[in-house]
PDB file of C-alpha atoms in Angstrom:
ATOM      1  CA  MET A   1      56.555 123.702 170.277  1.00  0.00           C
ATOM      2  CA  SER A   2      56.348 121.629 167.348  1.00  0.00           C
ATOM      3  CA  ARG A   3      58.993 119.013 166.570  1.00  0.00           C
ATOM      4  CA  ALA A   4      59.860 117.189 163.323  1.00  0.00           C
ATOM      5  CA  SER A   5      58.619 113.743 162.920  1.00  0.00           C
ATOM      6  CA  PRO A   6      61.255 110.936 163.019  1.00  0.00           C
ATOM      7  CA  GLY A   7      60.067 110.191 159.619  1.00  0.00           C
ATOM      8  CA  ALA A   8      61.009 113.572 158.192  1.00  0.00           C
ATOM      9  CA  ALA A   9      64.652 113.269 159.816  1.00  0.00           C
ATOM     10  CA  GLU A  10      65.167 109.627 158.534  1.00  0.00           C
ATOM     11  CA  ARG A  11      64.045 111.073 155.014  1.00  0.00           C
ATOM     12  CA  GLY A  12      66.492 113.814 155.582  1.00  0.00           C
ATOM     13  CA  ASN A  13      69.491 111.577 156.188  1.00  0.00           C
ATOM     14  CA  VAL A  14      68.713 109.197 153.498  1.00  0.00           C
ATOM     15  CA  PHE A  15      68.841 112.284 151.006  1.00  0.00           C
ATOM     16  CA  TRP A  16      72.218 113.383 152.400  1.00  0.00           C
ATOM     17  CA  TYR A  17      73.570 109.762 151.822  1.00  0.00           C
ATOM     18  CA  ILE A  18      72.339 109.834 148.448  1.00  0.00           C
ATOM     19  CA  MET A  19      73.783 113.207 147.668  1.00  0.00           C
ATOM     20  CA  VAL A  20      77.233 111.929 149.123  1.00  0.00           C
ATOM     21  CA  ALA A  21      76.948 108.715 146.919  1.00  0.00           C
ATOM     22  CA  ILE A  22      76.370 110.703 143.883  1.00  0.00           C
ATOM     23  CA  VAL A  23      79.351 113.061 144.520  1.00  0.00           C
ATOM     24  CA  LEU A  24      81.655 110.123 145.385  1.00  0.00           C
ATOM     25  CA  PHE A  25      80.479 108.313 142.221  1.00  0.00           C
ATOM     26  CA  ALA A  26      81.235 111.470 139.735  1.00  0.00           C
ATOM     27  CA  ALA A  27      84.726 111.572 141.503  1.00  0.00           C
ATOM     28  CA  LEU A  28      85.202 108.021 140.941  1.00  0.00           C
ATOM     29  CA  SER A  29      84.071 107.953 137.326  1.00  0.00           C
ATOM     30  CA  TYR A  30      86.373 110.931 136.569  1.00  0.00           C
ATOM     31  CA  ALA A  31      89.318 109.261 137.907  1.00  0.00           C
ATOM     32  CA  VAL A  32      88.549 106.079 136.007  1.00  0.00           C
ATOM     33  CA  SER A  33      88.220 108.104 132.813  1.00  0.00           C
ATOM     34  CA  GLN A  34      91.463 109.847 133.406  1.00  0.00           C
ATOM     35  CA  SER A  35      93.254 106.382 134.046  1.00  0.00           C
ATOM     36  CA  ASN A  36      91.751 105.125 130.691  1.00  0.00           C
ATOM     37  CA  ARG A  37      92.790 108.056 128.897  1.00  0.00           C
ATOM     38  CA  GLY A  38      96.565 107.218 130.150  1.00  0.00           C
ATOM     39  CA  SER A  39      96.119 103.614 129.107  1.00  0.00           C
ATOM     40  CA  VAL A  40      95.060 104.631 125.639  1.00  0.00           C
ATOM     41  CA  ALA A  41      97.967 106.777 125.176  1.00  0.00           C
ATOM     42  CA  ALA A  42     100.455 104.132 126.318  1.00  0.00           C
ATOM     43  CA  MET A  43      98.513 101.647 124.097  1.00  0.00           C
ATOM     44  CA  SER A  44      98.978 104.113 121.074  1.00  0.00           C
ATOM     45  CA  GLU A  45     102.681 104.205 121.577  1.00  0.00           C
ATOM     46  CA  GLU A  46     102.885 100.454 122.055  1.00  0.00           C
ATOM     47  CA  GLN A  47     100.720 100.077 118.831  1.00  0.00           C
ATOM     48  CA  ALA A  48     103.412 102.431 117.087  1.00  0.00           C
ATOM     49  CA  ARG A  49     106.013 100.191 117.873  1.00  0.00           C
ATOM     50  CA  LEU A  50     104.246  96.954 116.832  1.00  0.00           C
ATOM     51  CA  ALA A  51     103.334  98.598 113.623  1.00  0.00           C
ATOM     52  CA  ALA A  52     107.066 100.118 112.898  1.00  0.00           C
ATOM     53  CA  THR A  53     108.287  96.544 113.492  1.00  0.00           C
ATOM     54  CA  GLU A  54     105.755  95.078 110.833  1.00  0.00           C
ATOM     55  CA  ILE A  55     106.533  97.815 108.378  1.00  0.00           C
ATOM     56  CA  LEU A  56     110.228  97.558 108.693  1.00  0.00           C
ATOM     57  CA  ASP A  57     110.117  93.695 108.420  1.00  0.00           C
ATOM     58  CA  TYR A  58     107.817  93.970 105.184  1.00  0.00           C
ATOM     59  CA  ALA A  59     110.283  96.392 103.738  1.00  0.00           C
ATOM     60  CA  SER A  60     113.233  94.339 104.347  1.00  0.00           C
ATOM     61  CA  ALA A  61     111.396  91.387 102.640  1.00  0.00           C
ATOM     62  CA  LEU A  62     110.767  93.528  99.738  1.00  0.00           C
ATOM     63  CA  SER A  63     114.385  94.812  99.567  1.00  0.00           C
ATOM     64  CA  THR A  64     115.651  91.132  99.985  1.00  0.00           C
ATOM     65  CA  ALA A  65     113.314  89.804  97.176  1.00  0.00           C
ATOM     66  CA  THR A  66     114.414  92.520  94.836  1.00  0.00           C
ATOM     67  CA  ALA A  67     118.164  91.664  95.398  1.00  0.00           C
ATOM     68  CA  GLN A  68     117.306  87.956  94.924  1.00  0.00           C
ATOM     69  CA  LEU A  69     116.030  88.596  91.475  1.00  0.00           C
ATOM     70  CA  ARG A  70     118.783  90.545  90.338  1.00  0.00           C
ATOM     71  CA  LEU A  71     121.241  87.728  91.857  1.00  0.00           C
ATOM     72  CA  ARG A  72     119.050  85.368  89.630  1.00  0.00           C
ATOM     73  CA  GLY A  73     120.151  87.366  86.582  1.00  0.00           C
ATOM     74  CA  PHE A  74     117.072  89.639  86.223  1.00  0.00           C
ATOM     75  CA  LYS A  75     117.978  93.372  85.246  1.00  0.00           C
ATOM     76  CA  ASP A  76     116.223  95.753  87.530  1.00  0.00           C
ATOM     77  CA  THR A  77     114.209  97.232  84.464  1.00  0.00           C
ATOM     78  CA  GLU A  78     113.164  93.518  84.457  1.00  0.00           C
ATOM     79  CA  VAL A  79     111.755  93.362  87.926  1.00  0.00           C
ATOM     80  CA  SER A  80     107.987  93.699  88.243  1.00  0.00           C
ATOM     81  CA  TYR A  81     105.951  95.032  91.195  1.00  0.00           C
ATOM     82  CA  GLU A  82     102.753  93.887  89.543  1.00  0.00           C
ATOM     83  CA  ASN A  83     100.167  92.672  92.173  1.00  0.00           C
ATOM     84  CA  PRO A  84      96.576  91.864  92.419  1.00  0.00           C
ATOM     85  CA  VAL A  85      95.659  94.706  94.436  1.00  0.00           C
ATOM     86  CA  VAL A  86      97.073  98.156  93.068  1.00  0.00           C
ATOM     87  CA  ALA A  87      97.036  98.396  89.079  1.00  0.00           C
ATOM     88  CA  GLY A  88      99.382 100.272  87.178  1.00  0.00           C
ATOM     89  CA  TYR A  89     102.725  98.140  87.954  1.00  0.00           C
ATOM     90  CA  ALA A  90     102.743  96.081  84.554  1.00  0.00           C
ATOM     91  CA  ASN A  91     106.398  95.615  83.107  1.00  0.00           C
ATOM     92  CA  PRO A  92     106.530  94.752  79.759  1.00  0.00           C
ATOM     93  CA  SER A  93     110.148  93.735  80.231  1.00  0.00           C
ATOM     94  CA  CYS A  94     109.142  91.051  82.649  1.00  0.00           C
ATOM     95  CA  THR A  95     107.722  88.050  80.525  1.00  0.00           C
ATOM     96  CA  ASP A  96     106.866  85.194  83.089  1.00  0.00           C
ATOM     97  CA  ALA A  97     106.227  85.110  86.875  1.00  0.00           C
ATOM     98  CA  ALA A  98     109.934  84.521  87.722  1.00  0.00           C
ATOM     99  CA  CYS A  99     110.685  88.249  87.570  1.00  0.00           C
ATOM    100  CA  ARG A 100     107.587  89.102  89.675  1.00  0.00           C
ATOM    101  CA  ILE A 101     108.379  90.185  92.898  1.00  0.00           C
ATOM    102  CA  PHE A 102     104.777  89.133  94.302  1.00  0.00           C
ATOM    103  CA  SER A 103     104.778  85.765  92.678  1.00  0.00           C
ATOM    104  CA  PRO A 104     105.461  82.388  94.406  1.00  0.00           C
ATOM    105  CA  ASP A 105     107.627  81.802  91.448  1.00  0.00           C
ATOM    106  CA  GLY A 106     109.642  85.006  91.658  1.00  0.00           C
ATOM    107  CA  GLY A 107     110.032  86.973  94.813  1.00  0.00           C
ATOM    108  CA  GLY A 108     107.956  85.052  96.896  1.00  0.00           C
ATOM    109  CA  VAL A 109     106.394  87.960  98.560  1.00  0.00           C
ATOM    110  CA  ALA A 110     102.679  88.489  99.190  1.00  0.00           C
ATOM    111  CA  TYR A 111     101.443  91.979  98.721  1.00  0.00           C
ATOM    112  CA  LYS A 112     100.354  93.440 102.001  1.00  0.00           C
ATOM    113  CA  ALA A 113      98.033  96.472 102.006  1.00  0.00           C
ATOM    114  CA  PRO A 114      98.917  98.819 104.795  1.00  0.00           C
ATOM    115  CA  VAL A 115      96.737  98.645 107.945  1.00  0.00           C
ATOM    116  CA  THR A 116      94.343 101.676 107.982  1.00  0.00           C
ATOM    117  CA  GLU A 117      95.239 102.521 111.631  1.00  0.00           C
ATOM    118  CA  TRP A 118      98.779 103.313 110.506  1.00  0.00           C
ATOM    119  CA  LEU A 119      97.643 106.120 108.122  1.00  0.00           C
ATOM    120  CA  ASP A 120      96.462 109.575 108.446  1.00  0.00           C
ATOM    121  CA  SER A 121      92.794 109.243 107.372  1.00  0.00           C
ATOM    122  CA  SER A 122      92.448 113.069 106.230  1.00  0.00           C
ATOM    123  CA  HIS A 123      94.533 112.069 103.124  1.00  0.00           C
ATOM    124  CA  THR A 124      92.206 109.224 101.698  1.00  0.00           C
ATOM    125  CA  ALA A 125      91.785 111.064  98.596  1.00  0.00           C
ATOM    126  CA  ASP A 126      95.109 111.721  97.793  1.00  0.00           C
ATOM    127  CA  PRO A 127      97.329 109.586  95.372  1.00  0.00           C
ATOM    128  CA  GLY A 128      99.233 106.859  97.158  1.00  0.00           C
ATOM    129  CA  TYR A 129      97.075 106.660 100.103  1.00  0.00           C
ATOM    130  CA  GLY A 130      96.224 103.207 101.448  1.00  0.00           C
ATOM    131  CA  ALA A 131      99.059 101.465  99.332  1.00  0.00           C
ATOM    132  CA  TRP A 132     102.625 100.728  98.950  1.00  0.00           C
ATOM    133  CA  VAL A 133     103.995 102.739  96.251  1.00  0.00           C
ATOM    134  CA  PHE A 134     107.196 101.522  94.264  1.00  0.00           C
ATOM    135  CA  SER A 135     108.792 104.111  92.432  1.00  0.00           C
ATOM    136  CA  GLY A 136     111.803 104.738  90.018  1.00  0.00           C
ATOM    137  CA  ASP A 137     111.489 108.427  89.653  1.00  0.00           C
ATOM    138  CA  ASN A 138     113.519 109.595  92.782  1.00  0.00           C
ATOM    139  CA  GLU A 139     116.910 109.879  93.669  1.00  0.00           C
ATOM    140  CA  VAL A 140     117.827 109.571  97.536  1.00  0.00           C
ATOM    141  CA  ASP A 141     120.806 112.130  98.173  1.00  0.00           C
ATOM    142  CA  ARG A 142     123.921 110.467  98.979  1.00  0.00           C
ATOM    143  CA  VAL A 143     122.550 107.082  98.205  1.00  0.00           C
ATOM    144  CA  GLY A 144     124.046 105.390  95.291  1.00  0.00           C
ATOM    145  CA  THR A 145     125.385 108.112  92.637  1.00  0.00           C
ATOM    146  CA  ASP A 146     124.061 111.530  92.948  1.00  0.00           C
ATOM    147  CA  GLY A 147     122.924 113.181  89.804  1.00  0.00           C
ATOM    148  CA  SER A 148     120.007 114.664  88.021  1.00  0.00           C
ATOM    149  CA  THR A 149     119.500 112.263  85.300  1.00  0.00           C
ATOM    150  CA  ALA A 150     117.168 109.156  85.056  1.00  0.00           C
ATOM    151  CA  ALA A 151     120.395 106.867  85.408  1.00  0.00           C
ATOM    152  CA  ASN A 152     120.900 108.192  89.084  1.00  0.00           C
ATOM    153  CA  LYS A 153     117.320 107.626  90.278  1.00  0.00           C
ATOM    154  CA  GLU A 154     116.939 104.735  92.921  1.00  0.00           C
ATOM    155  CA  LEU A 155     114.384 102.069  93.048  1.00  0.00           C
ATOM    156  CA  ILE A 156     112.139 102.954  96.323  1.00  0.00           C
ATOM    157  CA  ALA A 157     109.055 101.770  98.074  1.00  0.00           C
ATOM    158  CA  PHE A 158     107.077 104.313  99.751  1.00  0.00           C
ATOM    159  CA  LEU A 159     104.333 104.167 102.397  1.00  0.00           C
ATOM    160  CA  PRO A 160     102.680 107.544 102.169  1.00  0.00           C
ATOM    161  CA  TYR A 161     100.697 109.422 104.649  1.00  0.00           C
ATOM    162  CA  VAL A 162     101.589 107.503 107.958  1.00  0.00           C
ATOM    163  CA  LYS A 163     100.756 109.095 111.306  1.00  0.00           C
ATOM    164  CA  LYS A 164     103.264 111.458 112.853  1.00  0.00           C
ATOM    165  CA  THR A 165     103.642 109.079 115.814  1.00  0.00           C
ATOM    166  CA  LEU A 166     104.336 106.039 113.643  1.00  0.00           C
ATOM    167  CA  CYS A 167     106.659 108.150 111.677  1.00  0.00           C
ATOM    168  CA  LEU A 168     108.692 109.048 114.711  1.00  0.00           C
ATOM    169  CA  GLU A 169     108.959 105.279 115.761  1.00  0.00           C
ATOM    170  CA  LEU A 170     109.856 104.461 112.379  1.00  0.00           C
ATOM    171  CA  ASN A 171     112.919 106.788 112.666  1.00  0.00           C
ATOM    172  CA  ARG A 172     113.843 105.597 116.200  1.00  0.00           C
ATOM    173  CA  LYS A 173     114.209 102.128 114.798  1.00  0.00           C
ATOM    174  CA  THR A 174     116.029 103.023 111.644  1.00  0.00           C
ATOM    175  CA  GLY A 175     118.438 105.349 113.206  1.00  0.00           C
ATOM    176  CA  MET A 176     117.047 108.444 111.622  1.00  0.00           C
ATOM    177  CA  THR A 177     116.867 111.482 113.540  1.00  0.00           C
ATOM    178  CA  ASN A 178     113.691 113.256 115.030  1.00  0.00           C
ATOM    179  CA  PRO A 179     114.797 117.058 115.442  1.00  0.00           C
ATOM    180  CA  SER A 180     112.836 118.836 117.935  1.00  0.00           C
ATOM    181  CA  ASP A 181     110.522 115.628 118.230  1.00  0.00           C
ATOM    182  CA  ALA A 182     109.723 115.814 114.713  1.00  0.00           C
ATOM    183  CA  PRO A 183     110.700 113.831 111.577  1.00  0.00           C
ATOM    184  CA  PRO A 184     113.208 115.395 109.198  1.00  0.00           C
ATOM    185  CA  ARG A 185     111.571 117.629 106.679  1.00  0.00           C
ATOM    186  CA  GLU A 186     112.210 116.670 102.801  1.00  0.00           C
ATOM    187  CA  ALA A 187     113.911 119.961 101.457  1.00  0.00           C
ATOM    188  CA  ASP A 188     112.107 120.436  98.086  1.00  0.00           C
ATOM    189  CA  GLN A 189     109.496 117.635  96.852  1.00  0.00           C
ATOM    190  CA  ILE A 190     109.446 114.290  95.427  1.00  0.00           C
ATOM    191  CA  ALA A 191     107.799 112.681  92.471  1.00  0.00           C
ATOM    192  CA  ALA A 192     104.005 112.210  92.522  1.00  0.00           C
ATOM    193  CA  TYR A 193     102.952 109.089  93.821  1.00  0.00           C
ATOM    194  CA  THR A 194     101.150 108.426  90.614  1.00  0.00           C
ATOM    195  CA  ALA A 195     104.612 107.792  88.788  1.00  0.00           C
ATOM    196  CA  LEU A 196     104.555 103.905  89.389  1.00  0.00           C
ATOM    197  CA  PHE A 197     107.454 101.743  88.582  1.00  0.00           C
ATOM    198  CA  GLY A 198     106.985  99.666  85.350  1.00  0.00           C
ATOM    199  CA  GLY A 199     110.555  98.995  84.383  1.00  0.00           C
ATOM    200  CA  THR A 200     111.795 102.518  83.320  1.00  0.00           C
ATOM    201  CA  TYR A 201     113.242 105.240  85.263  1.00  0.00           C
ATOM    202  CA  THR A 202     112.524 109.034  84.614  1.00  0.00           C
ATOM    203  CA  HIS A 203     114.427 112.298  85.485  1.00  0.00           C
ATOM    204  CA  GLY A 204     112.087 112.634  88.394  1.00  0.00           C
ATOM    205  CA  GLU A 205     112.919 114.438  91.714  1.00  0.00           C
ATOM    206  CA  SER A 206     115.230 113.933  94.562  1.00  0.00           C
ATOM    207  CA  LEU A 207     114.405 113.006  98.019  1.00  0.00           C
ATOM    208  CA  THR A 208     116.864 115.382  99.942  1.00  0.00           C
ATOM    209  CA  LEU A 209     116.984 115.343 103.752  1.00  0.00           C
ATOM    210  CA  PRO A 210     118.962 117.632 106.060  1.00  0.00           C
ATOM    211  CA  ASP A 211     122.075 116.424 107.835  1.00  0.00           C
ATOM    212  CA  PRO A 212     122.814 114.098 109.354  1.00  0.00           C
ATOM    213  CA  ASP A 213     120.009 112.059 107.705  1.00  0.00           C
ATOM    214  CA  LYS A 214     121.273 112.318 104.084  1.00  0.00           C
ATOM    215  CA  GLY A 215     122.430 108.949 102.761  1.00  0.00           C
ATOM    216  CA  LYS A 216     119.917 106.780 104.591  1.00  0.00           C
ATOM    217  CA  ASN A 217     118.316 103.712 102.904  1.00  0.00           C
ATOM    218  CA  ALA A 218     115.289 103.857 104.917  1.00  0.00           C
ATOM    219  CA  GLY A 219     113.371 106.234 107.264  1.00  0.00           C
ATOM    220  CA  CYS A 220     110.446 108.622 107.438  1.00  0.00           C
ATOM    221  CA  PHE A 221     110.121 112.089 106.400  1.00  0.00           C
ATOM    222  CA  GLU A 222     107.781 115.143 106.715  1.00  0.00           C
ATOM    223  CA  GLY A 223     106.701 116.460 103.110  1.00  0.00           C
ATOM    224  CA  GLY A 224     108.566 119.776 101.843  1.00  0.00           C
ATOM    225  CA  GLY A 225     105.765 120.689  99.423  1.00  0.00           C
ATOM    226  CA  ASN A 226     105.012 117.841  97.571  1.00  0.00           C
ATOM    227  CA  PRO A 227     103.932 115.738  99.366  1.00  0.00           C
ATOM    228  CA  PRO A 228     102.478 118.405 101.585  1.00  0.00           C
ATOM    229  CA  LEU A 229     103.976 120.036 104.916  1.00  0.00           C
ATOM    230  CA  GLY A 230     102.425 118.317 107.888  1.00  0.00           C
ATOM    231  CA  THR A 231     102.404 114.897 105.970  1.00  0.00           C
ATOM    232  CA  TYR A 232     104.722 112.022 106.928  1.00  0.00           C
ATOM    233  CA  HIS A 233     106.178 109.299 104.717  1.00  0.00           C
ATOM    234  CA  PHE A 234     108.025 106.186 105.057  1.00  0.00           C
ATOM    235  CA  TYR A 235     110.673 105.097 102.445  1.00  0.00           C
ATOM    236  CA  GLN A 236     112.856 102.093 101.814  1.00  0.00           C
ATOM    237  CA  VAL A 237     115.655 102.015  99.084  1.00  0.00           C
ATOM    238  CA  LEU A 238     115.123  98.634  97.235  1.00  0.00           C
ATOM    239  CA  MET A 239     118.116  99.226  94.934  1.00  0.00           C
ATOM    240  CA  ALA A 240     120.573 102.051  94.948  1.00  0.00           C
ATOM    241  CA  ARG A 241     122.001 103.155  91.408  1.00  0.00           C
TER     242      ARG A 241
END
């Protein structure tokens, strides 16, 4: 009767150990990848919290600077948001740096472009993407005096096309509701982000949110048509009228 040589038996054992090691390594790699996925999700939530704080702090600085210029005697129609980054905000009623929000001699605020990671990159070609938009063409329902004329429009800073996760966090910090874990949806439409404030107000549109979020000076909403459904936008009232 023939018998397997010791060398063949040893080779078989080595092969078995290699196979076991491969299986164990694959299992360990899968476990690590799942752990990393969980860490990424947790980091994303933390990033949203940090980003929301940064956005709200900056929006507050813009609002404070606008109020300070008004206290110095400038009319709201004289306040200028002209800046070196985004064109279209020249205000002919503002004749020196003292009435410019983004001047050391005026509001003393530096223009800060939004961080790319805050934004929904599928809308890079849409008006307003990648910039703060300063508008005098929208009324916020129950803020200031409601009405359909230009005299009722608020001075507003918008941050268009933020990611939904960030929008939800902005609402948690501002006290706006997130019904069914979604930002409130704007009822109709707002004036296009191409209508930039240059010292005048127009008839424009209204930012109309459902109860109980009507009348809030800051928050984040889902577009209701213009801007489109499924897009999310932060707003801060700089001056109610």
